[in-house]
């Protein structure tokens, strides 16, 4: 009996090393080194995440089934994430506990001084990640005391934010869910409260999705070279991405302010007939299927229109100052033309896209005219 108890940590160490080797096959992981001992092992590996410096990871692994910290588990892992860019950059610490059945729970703390592209944390981030033994499901939740993002020469600030990301693999198909909530939001010198966003992304390959997002952010000193590089990557990856019939679902968007409440929901996908009838990327718009339902107070619509015009001016290298009279005139023009429906002190928008025709509140507009017309 004592021999069995003594040899169990060795068997656990062998199983853990096997799982690490399997984990190292992920595209973002490289340079795995594993030093396996009797009761304790050490793993060294490198992680490359989008918009972050390369992270060197050291895992100190305690073998189960009996842990020094108490209780029974397959392993307890203390992790240290560090980077040389910039020099003396802060360190991320994490603690994982792997149950006997292989399911895991990770507690992580990200210091507010961690370098993120264009993003500034205004407090340490606490998070928890749960996953199953086969990595078919993953649920990650993070609490962010404050977060600043660049927005048209200004900053978008989230206060008291919660971020949850869920991944589920069903028969080789990935389902992604995203939930964002914030007690406060400030942008363009205006304050909003009670932000809630629930998004579902179905039938996607997360790696292909990230490749497309990275392609849109590629930079080069020569704008023409950067544009050609983005186009080449997109034309290579987009057909593979669309082959899975991806679907984006805006389950719920709610935003409150002193002007009232904005509510919206919608859906965007690609008709699977695109696979049979035409594989030309130029014809993809004709196979898009979309729906959007939104409602908001007129005063809030005026505020958001002001922000939209400001963003447009900023993108065209303008000064970003929008006259109030121009905003009111633009809004009244949209209402008079039927693009916005006035219902008391609120405005409604119902949009549908099918067979290349965009219908907004019953008014039809061919999508090719919208994309290429004047």
Coordinates of C-alpha atoms in Angstrom, one line a residue:
X1 CA 0.0 0.0 0.0
X2 CA 2.8 2.4 0.9
X3 CA 4.5 1.6 -2.4
X4 CA 1.3 2.5 -4.3
X5 CA 1.0 5.8 -2.4
X6 CA 4.7 6.6 -3.1
X7 CA 4.5 5.9 -6.8
X8 CA 1.3 7.8 -7.4
X9 CA 3.0 11.2 -7.6
X10 CA 5.3 9.8 -10.3
X11 CA 2.4 8.6 -12.4
X12 CA 0.7 12.0 -11.9
X13 CA 3.8 13.7 -13.1
X14 CA 3.9 11.6 -16.2
X15 CA 0.3 12.4 -17.0
X16 CA 0.9 16.1 -16.4
X17 CA 3.9 16.1 -18.7
X18 CA 1.8 14.4 -21.4
X19 CA -0.9 17.1 -21.1
X20 CA 1.8 19.8 -21.3
X21 CA 3.1 18.2 -24.5
X22 CA -0.4 18.2 -25.9
X23 CA -0.9 21.8 -24.8
X24 CA 2.4 22.8 -26.5
X25 CA 0.8 21.9 -29.9
X26 CA -1.3 25.1 -29.6
X27 CA -0.3 27.8 -32.1
X28 CA 0.4 30.4 -29.4
X29 CA 2.7 28.2 -27.4
X30 CA 6.4 27.5 -28.1
X31 CA 9.7 26.4 -26.5
X32 CA 8.3 24.0 -24.0
X33 CA 10.8 22.6 -21.5
X34 CA 9.6 20.1 -18.9
X35 CA 11.7 19.0 -15.9
X36 CA 9.8 16.2 -14.2
X37 CA 10.6 15.1 -10.7
X38 CA 9.0 12.7 -8.2
X39 CA 6.7 15.1 -6.2
X40 CA 7.5 18.3 -8.1
X41 CA 8.0 19.4 -11.7
X42 CA 8.9 22.6 -13.5
X43 CA 7.7 23.7 -16.9
X44 CA 9.2 26.5 -19.0
X45 CA 7.3 27.7 -22.1
X46 CA 6.6 30.8 -24.2
X47 CA 3.3 32.4 -24.9
X48 CA 2.5 34.8 -27.8
X49 CA -0.9 36.5 -27.5
X50 CA -2.3 39.2 -29.8
X51 CA -1.4 42.8 -29.0
X52 CA 0.9 41.7 -26.1
X53 CA 4.6 41.2 -25.7
X54 CA 5.9 37.6 -25.8
X55 CA 5.5 36.1 -22.3
X56 CA 8.0 33.6 -20.7
X57 CA 6.1 31.3 -18.3
X58 CA 7.5 29.3 -15.5
X59 CA 5.2 26.8 -13.8
X60 CA 6.0 25.2 -10.5
X61 CA 3.9 22.0 -10.3
X62 CA 3.1 20.0 -7.2
X63 CA 2.0 16.5 -8.0
X64 CA -1.1 15.0 -6.4
X65 CA -3.2 13.2 -5.4
X66 CA -2.2 14.5 -1.9
X67 CA -1.1 18.2 -2.0
X68 CA 1.0 19.9 0.7
X69 CA -1.6 22.8 0.7
X70 CA -4.2 20.2 1.7
X71 CA -6.9 18.2 -0.1
X72 CA -6.8 15.9 -3.0
X73 CA -6.2 17.0 -6.6
X74 CA -4.2 16.0 -9.6
X75 CA -1.9 19.0 -9.3
X76 CA -1.4 22.5 -8.0
X77 CA 0.4 24.9 -10.3
X78 CA 1.9 28.3 -9.5
X79 CA 2.7 30.3 -12.6
X80 CA 4.8 33.3 -13.3
X81 CA 4.4 35.2 -16.6
X82 CA 7.1 37.7 -17.4
X83 CA 8.5 39.7 -20.4
X84 CA 11.6 41.6 -21.3
X85 CA 9.7 44.1 -23.3
X86 CA 9.7 46.6 -21.8
X87 CA 12.6 45.9 -19.4
X88 CA 11.5 45.4 -15.8
X89 CA 7.9 44.9 -17.0
X90 CA 5.4 43.7 -14.3
X91 CA 4.8 40.0 -13.7
X92 CA 1.5 38.2 -13.9
X93 CA 0.9 35.5 -11.2
X94 CA -1.6 32.6 -11.5
X95 CA -2.5 29.6 -9.4
X96 CA -4.1 26.6 -11.0
X97 CA -5.7 23.6 -9.3
X98 CA -6.3 20.5 -11.4
X99 CA -9.0 18.1 -10.0
X100 CA -8.6 14.4 -10.1
X101 CA -10.9 14.2 -13.2
X102 CA -8.7 16.7 -15.1
X103 CA -11.0 19.7 -14.8
X104 CA -9.1 22.8 -13.8
X105 CA -9.6 26.2 -12.2
X106 CA -7.1 29.1 -12.5
X107 CA -7.0 32.2 -10.4
X108 CA -5.0 35.0 -12.0
X109 CA -4.0 38.6 -11.1
X110 CA -2.9 41.0 -13.8
X111 CA -1.1 44.1 -12.5
X112 CA -2.4 47.4 -13.8
X113 CA 1.0 48.4 -15.2
X114 CA 1.1 45.4 -17.6
X115 CA 1.8 46.8 -21.2
X116 CA -1.2 46.4 -23.5
X117 CA -1.5 47.9 -27.0
X118 CA -3.4 51.2 -26.6
X119 CA -5.1 50.1 -23.4
X120 CA -4.5 51.4 -19.9
X121 CA -5.7 49.6 -16.8
X122 CA -6.6 51.7 -13.8
X123 CA -6.4 48.9 -11.3
X124 CA -5.2 45.3 -11.0
X125 CA -7.4 42.8 -12.8
X126 CA -8.6 39.7 -11.0
X127 CA -9.8 36.7 -12.9
X128 CA -10.8 33.1 -12.8
X129 CA -10.6 30.6 -15.7
X130 CA -12.3 27.2 -15.6
X131 CA -11.8 24.4 -18.2
X132 CA -12.6 20.7 -18.6
X133 CA -10.1 17.9 -19.0
X134 CA -10.4 17.7 -22.8
X135 CA -10.3 21.5 -23.2
X136 CA -13.7 21.3 -24.9
X137 CA -15.2 24.0 -22.7
X138 CA -13.6 27.1 -21.1
X139 CA -15.1 29.9 -19.1
X140 CA -13.1 32.9 -18.2
X141 CA -14.3 35.8 -16.0
X142 CA -12.4 39.0 -15.2
X143 CA -13.1 42.1 -13.0
X144 CA -11.6 45.3 -14.2
X145 CA -11.8 48.3 -11.8
X146 CA -11.1 50.7 -14.7
X147 CA -10.1 50.5 -18.3
X148 CA -9.1 53.3 -20.8
X149 CA -9.2 52.8 -24.6
X150 CA -8.3 55.2 -27.3
X151 CA -11.2 56.7 -29.2
X152 CA -10.9 59.4 -31.9
X153 CA -8.2 61.4 -30.2
X154 CA -10.0 60.9 -26.9
X155 CA -10.3 58.1 -24.4
X156 CA -13.2 55.7 -23.8
X157 CA -13.3 54.8 -20.1
X158 CA -15.0 51.8 -18.5
X159 CA -15.6 51.8 -14.7
X160 CA -16.4 48.7 -12.6
X161 CA -16.3 46.4 -15.7
X162 CA -16.9 42.7 -15.9
X163 CA -15.7 40.6 -18.8
X164 CA -16.8 36.9 -19.4
X165 CA -15.6 34.8 -22.3
X166 CA -17.0 31.3 -22.9
X167 CA -15.7 28.7 -25.4
X168 CA -17.4 25.5 -26.2
X169 CA -16.4 22.9 -28.8
X170 CA -19.2 20.7 -30.1
X171 CA -18.3 18.0 -32.7
X172 CA -15.4 20.1 -33.9
X173 CA -17.4 23.3 -34.0
X174 CA -16.7 26.2 -31.8
X175 CA -19.3 28.4 -30.0
X176 CA -18.1 31.6 -28.4
X177 CA -19.9 33.8 -26.0
X178 CA -18.9 37.2 -24.8
X179 CA -20.4 39.2 -21.9
X180 CA -19.4 42.8 -21.1
X181 CA -20.9 44.8 -18.3
X182 CA -19.8 48.1 -16.8
X183 CA -21.2 50.3 -14.0
X184 CA -20.0 53.4 -15.8
X185 CA -18.8 54.4 -19.3
X186 CA -17.4 57.7 -20.4
X187 CA -16.7 58.8 -24.0
X188 CA -16.6 62.1 -25.8
X189 CA -17.1 63.9 -22.5
X190 CA -20.4 62.2 -21.9
X191 CA -21.2 59.7 -19.1
X192 CA -23.3 56.6 -19.5
X193 CA -24.3 53.9 -17.0
X194 CA -25.3 50.3 -16.8
X195 CA -23.6 49.1 -20.0
X196 CA -24.5 45.4 -20.9
X197 CA -23.4 43.6 -24.1
X198 CA -24.0 39.9 -24.8
X199 CA -22.6 38.6 -28.0
X200 CA -22.5 35.1 -29.5
X201 CA -20.1 34.0 -32.2
X202 CA -21.0 30.6 -33.6
X203 CA -19.3 28.2 -36.0
X204 CA -15.9 29.8 -36.0
X205 CA -12.3 28.7 -35.8
X206 CA -10.8 31.0 -33.1
X207 CA -7.4 30.9 -34.7
X208 CA -8.8 32.0 -38.1
X209 CA -10.9 34.7 -36.4
X210 CA -7.8 36.1 -34.6
X211 CA -5.8 36.0 -37.9
X212 CA -8.5 38.1 -39.6
X213 CA -8.5 40.6 -36.7
X214 CA -4.7 40.8 -36.8
X215 CA -4.7 41.4 -40.5
X216 CA -6.9 44.5 -40.0
X217 CA -4.4 45.9 -37.6
X218 CA -1.2 45.3 -39.6
X219 CA 1.0 48.4 -39.7
X220 CA 3.9 49.3 -42.1
X221 CA 5.8 52.5 -42.7
X222 CA 4.5 52.4 -46.3
X223 CA 0.7 52.5 -46.4
X224 CA 0.5 50.8 -49.8
X225 CA 2.7 47.9 -48.6
X226 CA 0.5 47.6 -45.5
X227 CA -2.6 47.6 -47.5
X228 CA -1.4 44.9 -49.9
X229 CA -0.2 42.7 -47.0
X230 CA -3.6 43.0 -45.4
X231 CA -5.4 42.2 -48.6
X232 CA -3.2 39.2 -49.3
X233 CA -3.8 37.7 -45.9
X234 CA -7.5 38.4 -45.9
X235 CA -8.1 36.8 -49.3
X236 CA -6.2 33.7 -48.1
X237 CA -7.9 33.3 -44.8
X238 CA -11.4 34.7 -45.3
X239 CA -12.7 31.8 -47.6
X240 CA -11.6 29.3 -44.9
X241 CA -13.3 31.3 -42.2
X242 CA -16.6 31.6 -44.2
X243 CA -16.6 27.9 -45.0
X244 CA -17.8 27.2 -41.5
X245 CA -20.9 29.4 -41.9
X246 CA -19.9 31.8 -39.1
X247 CA -22.7 33.6 -37.3
X248 CA -22.5 36.8 -35.1
X249 CA -25.4 37.3 -32.7
X250 CA -25.9 40.5 -30.7
X251 CA -28.1 39.0 -28.1
X252 CA -28.5 42.2 -26.1
X253 CA -27.1 45.7 -26.0
X254 CA -28.2 48.0 -23.3
X255 CA -26.8 51.5 -22.5
X256 CA -28.3 53.9 -20.0
X257 CA -27.7 57.6 -19.6
X258 CA -29.4 60.7 -18.3
X259 CA -31.1 60.9 -21.7
X260 CA -32.7 57.4 -21.4
X261 CA -32.0 53.8 -22.4
X262 CA -30.6 52.4 -25.7
X263 CA -31.7 48.8 -26.5
X264 CA -30.5 46.7 -29.5
X265 CA -30.3 43.2 -30.8
X266 CA -29.2 41.7 -34.1
X267 CA -27.7 38.9 -36.1
X268 CA -25.2 38.6 -39.0
X269 CA -24.3 35.5 -41.0
X270 CA -23.4 34.3 -44.5
X271 CA -25.9 32.3 -46.5
X272 CA -24.4 28.8 -46.9
X273 CA -25.5 28.9 -50.6
X274 CA -22.3 31.0 -51.1
X275 CA -20.4 27.7 -50.9
X276 CA -22.3 26.2 -53.8
X277 CA -23.1 29.1 -56.1
X278 CA -20.1 31.3 -55.9
X279 CA -16.8 31.3 -54.0
X280 CA -15.8 34.7 -55.2
X281 CA -15.1 37.1 -52.3
X282 CA -16.5 40.0 -54.3
X283 CA -19.9 38.3 -54.2
X284 CA -20.0 37.7 -50.5
X285 CA -22.1 40.9 -49.8
X286 CA -24.9 39.3 -51.9
X287 CA -25.0 36.3 -49.5
X288 CA -25.0 38.3 -46.2
X289 CA -28.0 37.8 -43.9
X290 CA -28.5 40.4 -41.2
X291 CA -31.0 41.8 -38.8
X292 CA -30.9 44.8 -36.4
X293 CA -33.5 46.1 -34.0
X294 CA -32.8 49.2 -32.0
X295 CA -34.7 51.7 -29.9
X296 CA -33.4 54.8 -28.1
X297 CA -34.6 58.3 -26.9
X298 CA -34.2 61.1 -29.4
X299 CA -31.9 63.0 -27.1
X300 CA -29.6 60.0 -26.8
X301 CA -29.7 59.5 -30.6
X302 CA -28.6 63.1 -31.0
X303 CA -25.7 62.4 -28.6
X304 CA -24.6 59.2 -30.4
X305 CA -25.0 60.9 -33.8
X306 CA -22.6 63.7 -32.6
X307 CA -20.1 61.0 -31.6
X308 CA -20.5 59.2 -35.0
X309 CA -19.8 62.4 -36.9
X310 CA -16.9 63.2 -34.7
X311 CA -15.4 59.7 -35.3
X312 CA -15.9 60.2 -39.1
X313 CA -14.2 63.6 -39.0
X314 CA -11.3 62.2 -37.0
X315 CA -10.9 59.4 -39.5
X316 CA -10.7 61.9 -42.3
X317 CA -8.1 63.9 -40.3
X318 CA -10.6 66.6 -39.4
X319 CA -10.7 68.6 -36.2
X320 CA -13.6 66.6 -34.8
X321 CA -15.8 69.5 -33.8
X322 CA -19.4 69.0 -34.8
X323 CA -21.9 71.9 -34.8
X324 CA -25.1 71.2 -32.9
X325 CA -27.2 72.7 -35.7
X326 CA -25.8 70.3 -38.1
X327 CA -26.6 67.3 -35.8
X328 CA -30.2 68.4 -35.4
X329 CA -30.5 68.9 -39.2
X330 CA -29.1 65.5 -40.0
X331 CA -31.3 63.8 -37.5
X332 CA -34.5 65.5 -38.8
X333 CA -33.5 64.6 -42.3
X334 CA -33.2 60.9 -41.4
X335 CA -36.6 61.0 -39.6
X336 CA -38.3 62.8 -42.5
X337 CA -36.8 60.3 -45.0
X338 CA -38.1 57.3 -43.0
X339 CA -34.7 55.9 -42.1
X340 CA -35.6 56.5 -38.4
X341 CA -39.1 56.0 -37.0
X342 CA -40.2 58.5 -34.3
X343 CA -42.4 57.0 -31.6
X344 CA -43.1 59.7 -29.0
X345 CA -39.7 60.7 -27.6
X346 CA -38.0 57.6 -28.9
X347 CA -36.6 56.5 -32.3
X348 CA -36.7 52.9 -33.7
X349 CA -34.6 51.2 -36.3
X350 CA -35.5 47.9 -37.9
X351 CA -33.0 46.7 -40.5
X352 CA -32.9 43.5 -42.6
X353 CA -30.3 42.4 -45.1
X354 CA -31.1 39.6 -47.6
X355 CA -30.3 38.8 -51.2
X356 CA -28.1 41.9 -51.4
X357 CA -31.0 44.3 -50.4
X358 CA -30.8 46.3 -47.2
X359 CA -34.2 47.2 -45.8
X360 CA -34.3 49.9 -43.1
X361 CA -37.7 50.5 -41.6
X362 CA -39.2 49.2 -44.9
X363 CA -37.1 51.3 -47.2
X364 CA -35.1 49.2 -49.6
X365 CA -31.5 50.0 -50.6
X366 CA -29.4 47.7 -52.8
X367 CA -26.2 46.8 -51.0
X368 CA -24.0 47.3 -54.0
X369 CA -25.3 50.9 -54.3
X370 CA -24.5 51.4 -50.6
X371 CA -21.0 50.0 -51.0
X372 CA -20.0 51.4 -54.4
X373 CA -22.6 54.1 -55.2
X374 CA -22.4 57.8 -54.2

